[in-house]
Tab-separated table of C-alpha atoms and ligand atoms in Angstrom:
chain	number	residue	atom	x	y	z
A	85	MET	CA	9.076	12.157	-19.865
A	86	GLU	CA	7.174	13.287	-16.788
A	87	LYS	CA	9.013	14.490	-13.704
A	88	PHE	CA	8.534	16.491	-10.562
A	89	VAL	CA	10.550	19.637	-10.212
A	90	ILE	CA	10.981	20.788	-6.597
A	91	ARG	CA	12.590	23.946	-5.250
A	92	GLY	CA	13.401	22.989	-1.670
A	93	GLY	CA	13.586	25.040	1.470
A	94	ASN	CA	9.895	25.924	2.192
A	95	PRO	CA	8.573	24.743	5.537
A	96	LEU	CA	5.127	23.175	5.142
A	97	SER	CA	2.095	24.695	6.832
A	98	GLY	CA	-1.684	24.357	6.607
A	99	GLU	CA	-3.975	21.333	6.173
A	100	ILE	CA	-3.826	18.182	4.052
A	101	SER	CA	-6.735	15.769	3.712
A	102	ILE	CA	-5.917	12.077	3.340
A	103	GLY	CA	-7.598	9.838	0.745
A	104	GLY	CA	-8.785	6.214	0.994
A	105	ALA	CA	-6.186	3.479	1.711
A	106	LYS	CA	-4.558	2.143	-1.387
A	107	ASN	CA	-3.751	-1.273	0.032
A	108	ALA	CA	-7.321	-1.704	1.228
A	109	ALA	CA	-8.935	-0.414	-2.004
A	110	ILE	CA	-6.899	-2.727	-4.241
A	111	ALA	CA	-8.141	-5.763	-2.325
A	112	ILE	CA	-11.737	-4.615	-1.838
A	113	ILE	CA	-12.197	-3.919	-5.606
A	114	PRO	CA	-11.462	-7.558	-6.544
A	115	ALA	CA	-13.505	-8.625	-3.505
A	116	ALA	CA	-16.514	-7.131	-5.277
A	117	ALA	CA	-16.221	-10.014	-7.754
A	118	LEU	CA	-17.601	-12.240	-4.999
A	119	VAL	CA	-20.873	-10.307	-5.059
A	120	LYS	CA	-23.588	-10.705	-7.714
A	121	GLY	CA	-25.068	-7.211	-7.156
A	122	VAL	CA	-23.894	-3.596	-6.893
A	123	CYS	CA	-21.158	-2.696	-4.403
A	124	ARG	CA	-20.896	1.074	-3.821
A	125	LEU	CA	-17.388	1.954	-2.632
A	126	GLU	CA	-16.779	5.365	-1.071
A	127	ASN	CA	-13.523	7.107	-0.241
A	128	MET	CA	-11.773	5.444	-3.179
A	129	PRO	CA	-8.207	6.826	-3.590
A	130	LYS	CA	-7.662	8.612	-6.939
A	131	ILE	CA	-4.579	6.665	-7.943
A	132	SER	CA	-3.482	4.611	-10.920
A	133	ASP	CA	-3.419	1.232	-9.174
A	134	VAL	CA	-7.128	1.712	-8.372
A	135	ARG	CA	-7.918	2.681	-11.997
A	136	ILE	CA	-6.084	-0.459	-13.229
A	137	GLN	CA	-7.957	-2.784	-10.802
A	138	LEU	CA	-11.274	-1.290	-12.010
A	139	ASP	CA	-10.186	-1.637	-15.662
A	140	ILE	CA	-9.422	-5.308	-15.060
A	141	LEU	CA	-12.842	-5.892	-13.577
A	142	GLU	CA	-14.439	-4.109	-16.591
A	143	GLU	CA	-12.421	-6.397	-18.887
A	144	LEU	CA	-13.930	-9.351	-17.020
A	145	GLY	CA	-17.433	-7.995	-17.726
A	146	ALA	CA	-18.187	-5.965	-14.618
A	147	LYS	CA	-20.104	-2.635	-14.864
A	148	VAL	CA	-18.088	0.123	-13.234
A	149	THR	CA	-19.680	3.550	-12.739
A	150	TYR	CA	-18.118	6.549	-11.023
A	151	VAL	CA	-20.814	8.288	-8.953
A	152	ASP	CA	-18.411	11.110	-8.033
A	153	GLU	CA	-14.577	11.451	-7.836
A	154	THR	CA	-14.216	9.045	-4.970
A	155	THR	CA	-17.354	6.920	-5.108
A	156	VAL	CA	-17.695	4.037	-7.535
A	157	ASP	CA	-20.404	1.432	-8.191
A	158	ILE	CA	-19.174	-1.996	-9.162
A	159	ASP	CA	-21.623	-4.573	-10.537
A	160	CYS	CA	-20.130	-8.024	-10.977
A	161	THR	CA	-23.380	-9.808	-11.653
A	162	GLU	CA	-22.068	-11.066	-15.035
A	163	LEU	CA	-18.386	-11.979	-15.334
A	164	HIS	CA	-16.608	-13.961	-18.021
A	165	ASP	CA	-13.170	-15.589	-18.393
A	166	PRO	CA	-10.199	-13.120	-18.713
A	167	THR	CA	-9.497	-11.686	-22.149
A	168	GLU	CA	-5.953	-11.169	-23.416
A	169	SER	CA	-6.220	-7.488	-22.500
A	170	ALA	CA	-7.302	-8.454	-18.958
A	171	TYR	CA	-4.176	-10.571	-18.609
A	172	GLN	CA	-2.069	-7.653	-19.896
A	173	LEU	CA	-3.503	-5.279	-17.310
A	174	MET	CA	-3.007	-7.862	-14.532
A	175	CYS	CA	0.744	-8.015	-14.993
A	176	GLY	CA	1.039	-4.294	-14.477
A	177	ILE	CA	0.121	-4.383	-10.767
A	178	ARG	CA	0.820	-6.541	-7.748
A	179	ALA	CA	-2.702	-6.613	-6.380
A	180	SER	CA	-4.202	-8.316	-9.435
A	181	TYR	CA	-3.408	-11.540	-7.571
A	182	TYR	CA	-6.404	-10.878	-5.309
A	183	LEU	CA	-8.544	-11.955	-8.265
A	184	LEU	CA	-7.250	-15.479	-7.623
A	185	GLY	CA	-8.926	-15.588	-4.277
A	186	SER	CA	-12.115	-13.774	-5.311
A	187	LEU	CA	-12.690	-15.662	-8.556
A	188	LEU	CA	-11.826	-18.948	-7.007
A	189	GLY	CA	-14.361	-18.192	-4.276
A	190	ARG	CA	-16.959	-17.179	-6.821
A	191	ASN	CA	-16.479	-19.839	-9.548
A	192	GLY	CA	-14.270	-22.544	-8.078
A	193	LYS	CA	-11.693	-21.560	-10.694
A	194	ALA	CA	-9.459	-18.605	-11.519
A	195	SER	CA	-6.762	-17.656	-13.951
A	196	VAL	CA	-4.530	-14.535	-13.545
A	197	SER	CA	-1.167	-13.435	-14.921
A	198	MET	CA	1.871	-13.388	-12.629
A	199	PRO	CA	1.603	-10.154	-10.687
A	200	GLY	CA	3.829	-7.084	-11.310
A	201	GLY	CA	4.408	-4.250	-8.787
A	202	CYS	CA	7.376	-2.652	-7.051
A	203	ASP	CA	10.642	-4.635	-7.075
A	204	PHE	CA	12.251	-5.154	-3.639
A	205	GLY	CA	13.828	-8.535	-4.381
A	206	ILE	CA	12.046	-11.828	-4.533
A	207	ARG	CA	8.284	-11.615	-3.777
A	208	PRO	CA	7.059	-15.226	-3.433
A	209	ILE	CA	3.389	-16.214	-3.267
A	210	ASP	CA	3.896	-19.702	-1.782
A	211	GLN	CA	1.713	-18.831	1.237
A	212	HIS	CA	-1.204	-17.797	-1.014
A	213	ILE	CA	-0.856	-21.108	-2.825
A	214	LYS	CA	-0.600	-23.027	0.484
A	215	GLY	CA	-3.880	-21.507	1.549
A	216	PHE	CA	-5.755	-22.176	-1.709
A	217	GLU	CA	-4.546	-25.712	-1.773
A	218	ALA	CA	-5.715	-26.263	1.827
A	219	LEU	CA	-9.171	-25.094	0.697
A	220	GLY	CA	-9.201	-27.722	-2.005
A	221	ALA	CA	-7.866	-25.879	-5.121
A	222	HIS	CA	-5.259	-27.296	-7.513
A	223	ILE	CA	-2.764	-24.582	-8.527
A	224	ASP	CA	-0.732	-24.586	-11.697
A	225	VAL	CA	1.798	-21.927	-12.464
A	226	ARG	CA	3.086	-21.849	-16.075
A	227	ASN	CA	3.542	-19.564	-19.091
A	228	GLY	CA	3.372	-16.471	-16.881
A	229	LYS	CA	-0.061	-17.413	-15.561
A	230	ILE	CA	-1.419	-18.804	-12.283
A	231	GLU	CA	-4.400	-21.170	-12.795
A	232	ALA	CA	-6.473	-22.251	-9.715
A	233	ASP	CA	-9.092	-24.904	-9.953
A	234	ALA	CA	-11.337	-26.481	-7.334
A	235	THR	CA	-13.522	-28.740	-9.436
A	236	SER	CA	-15.446	-30.157	-6.559
A	237	GLY	CA	-15.803	-26.749	-4.781
A	238	LEU	CA	-13.833	-25.144	-1.965
A	239	HIS	CA	-14.067	-26.550	1.595
A	240	SER	CA	-12.990	-25.132	4.922
A	241	ALA	CA	-9.537	-25.748	6.381
A	242	ASN	CA	-7.231	-24.939	9.301
A	243	ILE	CA	-4.315	-22.933	7.792
A	244	TYR	CA	-1.198	-21.932	9.643
A	245	PHE	CA	0.881	-19.409	7.641
A	246	ASP	CA	4.654	-19.902	7.769
A	247	THR	CA	5.193	-16.159	7.227
A	248	VAL	CA	3.018	-13.229	8.182
A	249	SER	CA	1.785	-12.060	4.778
A	250	VAL	CA	-0.623	-9.280	4.054
A	251	GLY	CA	-1.304	-10.599	0.524
A	252	ALA	CA	-1.805	-14.233	1.518
A	253	THR	CA	-4.077	-13.290	4.443
A	254	MET	CA	-6.346	-11.230	2.239
A	255	ASN	CA	-6.295	-13.640	-0.693
A	256	VAL	CA	-7.164	-16.656	1.338
A	257	MET	CA	-9.854	-14.702	3.198
A	258	LEU	CA	-11.465	-13.927	-0.170
A	259	ALA	CA	-11.428	-17.580	-1.273
A	260	ALA	CA	-12.753	-18.802	2.102
A	261	ALA	CA	-15.642	-16.361	2.370
A	262	MET	CA	-17.925	-18.706	0.406
A	263	ALA	CA	-16.223	-22.000	1.028
A	264	LYS	CA	-18.214	-24.752	2.762
A	265	GLY	CA	-17.633	-24.863	6.505
A	266	THR	CA	-15.510	-22.788	8.879
A	267	THR	CA	-11.884	-21.896	7.989
A	268	ILE	CA	-9.424	-20.958	10.642
A	269	MET	CA	-6.393	-18.924	9.529
A	270	GLU	CA	-3.508	-18.592	11.971
A	271	ASN	CA	-0.394	-16.399	12.036
A	272	VAL	CA	-2.154	-13.896	9.807
A	273	ALA	CA	-1.279	-10.220	9.140
A	274	LYS	CA	-3.057	-7.599	11.258
A	275	GLU	CA	-2.688	-4.404	9.198
A	276	PRO	CA	-5.628	-1.946	9.201
A	277	HIS	CA	-6.352	-2.948	5.576
A	278	ILE	CA	-6.887	-6.602	6.667
A	279	VAL	CA	-9.571	-5.367	9.068
A	280	ASP	CA	-11.031	-3.191	6.344
A	281	LEU	CA	-11.353	-6.105	3.885
A	282	ALA	CA	-13.039	-8.204	6.610
A	283	ASN	CA	-15.433	-5.359	7.419
A	284	PHE	CA	-16.307	-4.972	3.719
A	285	LEU	CA	-16.934	-8.700	3.314
A	286	ASN	CA	-19.067	-8.724	6.493
A	287	SER	CA	-21.096	-5.712	5.292
A	288	MET	CA	-21.913	-7.745	2.149
A	289	GLY	CA	-23.073	-10.782	4.234
A	290	ALA	CA	-19.843	-12.698	5.005
A	291	LYS	CA	-19.007	-14.111	8.404
A	292	VAL	CA	-15.431	-13.150	9.191
A	293	SER	CA	-14.212	-12.674	12.770
A	294	GLY	CA	-10.888	-12.028	14.393
A	295	ALA	CA	-9.445	-9.721	11.687
A	296	GLY	CA	-6.812	-7.565	13.412
A	297	THR	CA	-5.715	-10.481	15.662
A	298	ASP	CA	-3.424	-13.411	14.885
A	299	VAL	CA	-6.329	-15.757	14.147
A	300	ILE	CA	-9.108	-15.168	11.632
A	301	LYS	CA	-12.193	-17.378	11.540
A	302	ILE	CA	-14.365	-17.468	8.430
A	303	LYS	CA	-17.742	-19.181	8.307
A	304	GLY	CA	-18.439	-19.708	4.606
A	305	VAL	CA	-21.808	-18.362	3.371
A	306	GLU	CA	-23.670	-19.369	0.191
A	307	SER	CA	-23.742	-15.912	-1.340
A	308	LEU	CA	-22.936	-12.256	-0.713
A	309	HIS	CA	-25.167	-9.288	-1.405
A	310	GLY	CA	-24.492	-5.732	-2.593
A	311	GLY	CA	-24.250	-2.670	-0.351
A	312	THR	CA	-22.306	0.472	0.424
A	313	TYR	CA	-18.900	0.585	2.068
A	314	SER	CA	-16.469	3.332	2.846
A	315	ILE	CA	-12.731	2.590	2.617
A	316	ILE	CA	-10.518	3.574	5.626
A	317	PRO	CA	-8.027	6.490	5.263
A	318	ASP	CA	-4.560	5.709	4.001
A	319	GLN	CA	-2.136	5.144	6.886
A	320	ILE	CA	0.893	5.425	4.623
A	321	GLU	CA	-0.219	8.551	2.791
A	322	ALA	CA	-0.779	10.179	6.157
A	323	GLY	CA	2.560	8.978	7.446
A	324	THR	CA	4.321	10.321	4.336
A	325	TYR	CA	3.020	13.843	4.952
A	326	MET	CA	3.949	13.505	8.638
A	327	ALA	CA	7.524	12.662	7.530
A	328	ALA	CA	7.441	15.520	5.050
A	329	VAL	CA	6.749	18.185	7.683
A	330	ALA	CA	9.331	16.591	9.994
A	331	ALA	CA	11.903	17.057	7.222
A	332	THR	CA	10.995	20.514	6.067
A	333	GLY	CA	9.928	21.960	9.445
A	334	GLY	CA	6.650	23.825	9.953
A	335	SER	CA	3.261	22.558	11.036
A	336	LEU	CA	0.627	20.456	9.224
A	337	LEU	CA	-2.906	19.475	10.218
A	338	ILE	CA	-3.356	16.057	8.566
A	339	LYS	CA	-7.048	15.407	8.330
A	340	ASN	CA	-9.265	12.337	7.682
A	341	VAL	CA	-6.998	9.870	9.433
A	342	ILE	CA	-7.416	7.213	12.174
A	343	PRO	CA	-4.731	8.370	14.688
A	344	ARG	CA	-4.536	4.875	16.197
A	345	HIS	CA	-3.213	3.472	12.836
A	346	LEU	CA	-0.458	6.097	12.902
A	347	GLU	CA	0.836	5.366	16.370
A	348	CYS	CA	3.831	3.372	15.167
A	349	ILE	CA	4.839	6.356	12.973
A	350	THR	CA	3.966	8.950	15.614
A	351	ASN	CA	6.169	7.261	18.249
A	352	LYS	CA	9.190	7.366	16.023
A	353	LEU	CA	8.684	11.025	15.083
A	354	VAL	CA	8.281	11.940	18.773
A	355	ASP	CA	11.586	10.136	19.367
A	356	MET	CA	13.097	12.422	16.749
A	357	ASN	CA	11.883	15.635	18.505
A	358	VAL	CA	8.818	16.198	16.376
A	359	GLU	CA	5.534	17.157	18.053
A	360	VAL	CA	2.474	15.139	17.175
A	361	GLU	CA	-0.945	16.059	18.580
A	362	GLU	CA	-3.629	13.458	18.111
A	363	LEU	CA	-7.134	14.811	17.527
A	364	ASP	CA	-10.339	12.727	16.797
A	365	ASP	CA	-9.810	12.185	13.092
A	366	ALA	CA	-6.692	14.302	12.479
A	367	VAL	CA	-3.064	14.710	13.670
A	368	ARG	CA	-1.198	17.964	13.917
A	369	VAL	CA	2.517	17.502	13.265
A	370	THR	CA	4.894	20.340	14.122
A	371	ARG	CA	8.659	20.517	13.898
A	372	THR	CA	10.468	23.633	15.059
A	373	GLY	CA	13.633	22.340	16.811
A	374	LYS	CA	16.512	20.149	15.663
A	375	LEU	CA	15.877	16.547	14.648
A	376	THR	CA	17.480	13.884	16.759
A	377	LYS	CA	18.653	10.395	15.750
A	378	THR	CA	16.738	7.244	16.337
A	379	ASN	CA	16.793	3.559	15.258
A	380	ILE	CA	14.024	1.966	13.211
A	381	LYS	CA	13.190	-1.641	12.518
A	382	THR	CA	10.325	-2.452	10.205
A	383	LEU	CA	7.962	-5.214	11.216
A	384	PRO	CA	4.446	-6.442	10.463
A	385	TYR	CA	1.671	-4.267	12.007
A	386	PRO	CA	1.500	-2.991	14.784
A	387	GLY	CA	5.313	-2.657	14.253
A	388	PHE	CA	6.814	0.152	12.170
A	389	PRO	CA	5.623	-0.231	8.558
A	390	THR	CA	8.113	-1.084	5.805
A	391	ASP	CA	6.100	1.229	3.516
A	392	MET	CA	7.257	4.172	5.712
A	393	GLN	CA	10.915	3.163	5.892
A	394	PRO	CA	12.266	5.300	3.012
A	395	GLN	CA	10.322	8.421	4.039
A	396	LEU	CA	11.551	8.239	7.675
A	397	ALA	CA	15.131	7.491	6.397
A	398	VAL	CA	15.118	10.874	4.683
A	399	VAL	CA	14.161	12.551	7.985
A	400	LEU	CA	17.017	10.671	9.698
A	401	CYS	CA	19.429	11.978	7.036
A	402	LEU	CA	18.720	15.407	8.551
A	403	ALA	CA	18.855	14.394	12.192
A	404	GLU	CA	21.804	14.999	14.489
A	405	GLY	CA	23.801	11.791	15.109
A	406	THR	CA	23.945	8.317	13.620
A	407	SER	CA	20.778	6.249	13.116
A	408	ILE	CA	20.311	2.605	12.202
A	409	VAL	CA	17.433	1.455	10.005
A	410	THR	CA	16.757	-2.288	9.799
A	411	GLU	CA	14.405	-3.590	7.115
A	412	GLY	CA	12.503	-6.583	8.558
A	413	ILE	CA	10.125	-7.336	5.627
A	414	TRP	CA	11.791	-7.036	2.245
A	415	ASP	CA	15.248	-8.263	1.088
A	416	ASP	CA	16.166	-5.293	-1.088
A	417	ARG	CA	14.459	-2.144	-0.030
A	418	PHE	CA	17.446	0.229	0.327
A	419	ARG	CA	18.251	0.836	-3.370
A	420	TYR	CA	17.022	4.357	-3.088
A	421	MET	CA	19.940	5.179	-0.761
A	422	ASP	CA	22.146	5.654	-3.868
A	423	GLU	CA	19.711	8.397	-4.965
A	424	LEU	CA	19.855	10.086	-1.532
A	425	LYS	CA	23.642	10.000	-1.700
A	426	LYS	CA	23.459	12.139	-4.908
A	427	MET	CA	21.831	14.762	-2.617
A	428	GLY	CA	24.595	14.612	-0.040
A	429	ALA	CA	23.231	12.043	2.380
A	430	ILE	CA	25.848	9.959	4.217
A	431	THR	CA	24.604	6.395	4.388
A	432	GLN	CA	26.016	2.896	4.309
A	433	VAL	CA	23.973	-0.193	3.491
A	434	ASP	CA	24.883	-3.680	4.510
A	435	GLY	CA	22.171	-6.117	3.433
A	436	LYS	CA	18.994	-5.316	5.429
A	437	VAL	CA	20.659	-2.646	7.597
A	438	ALA	CA	21.373	0.964	6.742
A	439	ILE	CA	23.498	3.302	8.831
A	440	ILE	CA	22.641	6.962	8.348
A	441	GLU	CA	24.869	9.787	9.564
A	442	GLY	CA	22.887	12.927	9.823
A	443	VAL	CA	24.001	15.930	7.731
A	444	LYS	CA	23.235	19.630	8.107
A	445	ARG	CA	21.569	19.856	4.712
A	446	LEU	CA	20.687	17.916	1.580
A	447	ASN	CA	21.355	19.486	-1.823
A	448	GLY	CA	19.071	19.384	-4.848
A	449	ALA	CA	19.877	16.773	-7.506
A	450	CYS	CA	18.308	14.742	-10.296
A	451	VAL	CA	17.060	11.533	-8.673
A	452	LYS	CA	14.923	8.515	-9.621
A	453	ALA	CA	11.785	7.214	-7.946
A	454	ARG	CA	12.985	3.586	-7.593
A	455	ASP	CA	9.570	2.474	-6.422
A	456	LEU	CA	6.410	3.951	-4.919
A	457	ARG	CA	7.587	4.695	-1.363
A	458	ALA	CA	11.237	5.415	-2.386
A	459	GLY	CA	9.685	7.949	-4.851
A	460	ALA	CA	7.768	9.621	-2.012
A	461	ALA	CA	11.008	9.748	-0.062
A	462	MET	CA	12.715	11.598	-3.002
A	463	VAL	CA	9.902	14.150	-2.946
A	464	ILE	CA	10.402	14.733	0.765
A	465	ALA	CA	14.204	15.012	0.303
A	466	GLY	CA	13.671	17.497	-2.520
A	467	MET	CA	11.353	19.693	-0.408
A	468	ALA	CA	13.863	19.678	2.501
A	469	ALA	CA	16.976	20.236	0.274
A	470	GLU	CA	18.729	23.456	-0.788
A	471	GLY	CA	18.297	24.093	-4.467
A	472	THR	CA	16.266	22.319	-7.146
A	473	THR	CA	15.570	18.562	-7.262
A	474	GLU	CA	14.124	16.733	-10.217
A	475	VAL	CA	12.454	13.419	-9.566
A	476	VAL	CA	12.060	11.138	-12.579
A	477	ASP	CA	10.084	7.882	-12.997
A	478	ILE	CA	7.178	9.462	-11.191
A	479	LYS	CA	4.802	6.830	-12.522
A	480	TYR	CA	5.670	4.786	-9.412
A	481	ILE	CA	4.629	7.644	-7.149
A	482	GLU	CA	1.373	8.207	-8.976
A	483	ARG	CA	0.440	4.536	-8.462
A	484	GLY	CA	-0.193	5.247	-4.803
A	485	TYR	CA	-0.433	8.992	-3.947
A	486	GLU	CA	-3.457	10.920	-5.073
A	487	ASP	CA	-3.037	14.569	-6.164
A	488	ILE	CA	0.388	14.665	-4.466
A	489	VAL	CA	1.557	17.770	-6.270
A	490	GLN	CA	-1.592	19.794	-5.561
A	491	LYS	CA	-1.782	18.655	-1.970
A	492	LEU	CA	1.818	19.731	-1.351
A	493	ARG	CA	1.515	23.017	-3.214
A	494	ASN	CA	-1.516	23.840	-1.085
A	495	VAL	CA	0.683	23.639	2.022
A	496	GLY	CA	3.520	25.715	0.696
A	497	ALA	CA	5.780	23.351	-1.273
A	498	ASP	CA	7.314	24.605	-4.462
A	499	ILE	CA	6.692	21.497	-6.641
A	500	CYS	CA	5.346	21.073	-10.115
A	501	ARG	CA	4.835	18.202	-12.554
A	502	VAL	CA	6.578	18.767	-15.821
A	503	CYS	CA	6.107	16.809	-19.030
A	504	GLU	CA	9.041	16.973	-21.546
A	505	ASP	CA	10.000	15.044	-24.643
B	2039	EPU	N1	6.102	-13.695	1.648
B	2039	EPU	C1	6.411	-15.029	1.490
B	2039	EPU	N2	5.492	-15.803	0.864
B	2039	EPU	C2	4.280	-15.357	0.455
B	2039	EPU	C3	3.949	-13.998	0.659
B	2039	EPU	C4	4.889	-13.237	1.221
B	2039	EPU	O1	7.479	-15.462	1.837
B	2039	EPU	O2	3.499	-16.179	-0.116
B	2039	EPU	C5	7.098	-12.852	2.342
B	2039	EPU	C6	7.540	-11.680	1.452
B	2039	EPU	O3	8.640	-12.050	0.614
B	2039	EPU	C7	7.894	-10.601	2.437
B	2039	EPU	C8	6.894	-10.865	3.633
B	2039	EPU	O4	6.414	-12.180	3.408
B	2039	EPU	O5	9.187	-10.814	2.936
B	2039	EPU	C9	5.702	-9.901	3.629
B	2039	EPU	O6	5.029	-9.930	2.362
B	2039	EPU	P1	3.476	-9.558	2.186
B	2039	EPU	O7	2.803	-10.697	1.534
B	2039	EPU	O8	2.976	-9.093	3.554
B	2039	EPU	O9	3.516	-8.365	1.207
B	2039	EPU	P2	2.537	-8.120	-0.036
B	2039	EPU	O10	1.209	-8.548	0.341
B	2039	EPU	O11	3.147	-8.599	-1.295
B	2039	EPU	C10	1.770	-5.780	0.787
B	2039	EPU	C11	1.724	-4.362	0.217
B	2039	EPU	C12	3.124	-3.776	0.257
B	2039	EPU	C13	3.690	-3.845	1.644
B	2039	EPU	C14	3.592	-5.255	2.263
B	2039	EPU	C15	3.960	-5.351	3.711
B	2039	EPU	C16	0.016	-4.522	-1.503
B	2039	EPU	C17	-0.315	-4.637	-2.856
B	2039	EPU	N3	1.263	-4.453	-1.174
B	2039	EPU	O12	2.590	-6.518	-0.090
B	2039	EPU	O13	2.969	-2.417	-0.079
B	2039	EPU	O14	5.057	-3.440	1.653
B	2039	EPU	O15	2.277	-5.733	2.154
B	2039	EPU	O16	3.201	-4.495	4.459
B	2039	EPU	O17	-0.900	-4.540	-0.569
B	2039	EPU	C18	3.459	-0.356	-1.060
B	2039	EPU	O18	2.304	-0.002	-0.795
B	2039	EPU	O19	4.356	0.449	-1.385
B	2039	EPU	C19	3.812	-1.754	-0.904
B	2039	EPU	C20	4.886	-2.301	-1.433
């Protein structure tokens, strides 16, 4: 069993460099299946979700070559139907469902397993299906597989999404990139990774406009060509280290970020008496004084990101006063609160609302990473706590944080990865 062992109490100081954005990379990799040619992707995060997406493409016949640690060439000139092992890999991650959009766009048909991923309650895909059907595909969900078929090809459509969904926006964008005519998608998600996927597609010859606003327009093209594209920095990885230094105290220069993408996080930290200095492609986060309470409600971008909710909740556990955290995206994203209680946090959860009463200190304990971001929150809590914390189920954390142990050790944390029987 692998676990992180953390001896808390060290303030963080120094510099951390942020990797490529997970939620952009895991959509852009399947997007390469639309291209019959070589896509060179730079600034790839070194995380297991990326490795699995690349393994799936290889199982489908793609040639995948690492040029260096963070640059990979993907050649999808020849692809075949999924093998049993491709289906096995697909159920291990959520983002395998982007192959529905890209293979549908490429071949007019696609077959993927039902996606896996972190469990925060029901995760429907009705909006993806609504979009594919509007483009002319027939969708069949049975025996753990989703089959999409557009025998007479995909055509354009006007699609109004009932819910703002990152996944549906990206998936339908992939399918529409080579559909006949001009597709209009309304009430779409606006996260930085939506814009990144649109920029990737455009750099390969697609005609996508409006990404980052509520309406995306896609003029279908006959084919896409290869090229080189660099993935944006990870907003949530950066935000996680911002929260970490807020919790431990100290000062961190967080490099290779787009400060504009972090504003929703910066504003909350400033409310909590943390200093954040925005530089060109870095932020310096410093916490010397006492943390103060605030309220947080998660919302689609540019609102406060749900993927930062657990990390900021840990900081609020150490703030003076009572804070309220409202989860606006997922039904069941507070299960990690039980783990924090083991460390002495005082919290009460009622549905999608958590009330947090600040305490003077957290104490080390043995806690579980309930999912990726909850796991990151446990690491932060462990670094801020008195005594030793062990975090188990770290496979969730390693899905989305590259070199987390080394990055934190470099800035003064006492954390190590231990493997035991
Ligand atoms: N929803 C529907 N129908 C759909 C799709 C979504 O009702 O067809 C609902 C969901 O149930 C949820 C809301 O819409 O209540 C938003 O879901 P969304 O589709 O935006 O989420 P997702 O695409 O499944 C991605 C990230 C998540 C992140 C959310 C929200 C990936 C692989 N996952 O999920 O990231 O929380 O967007 O920003 O990109 C993480 O990185 O830790 C993570 C969980």
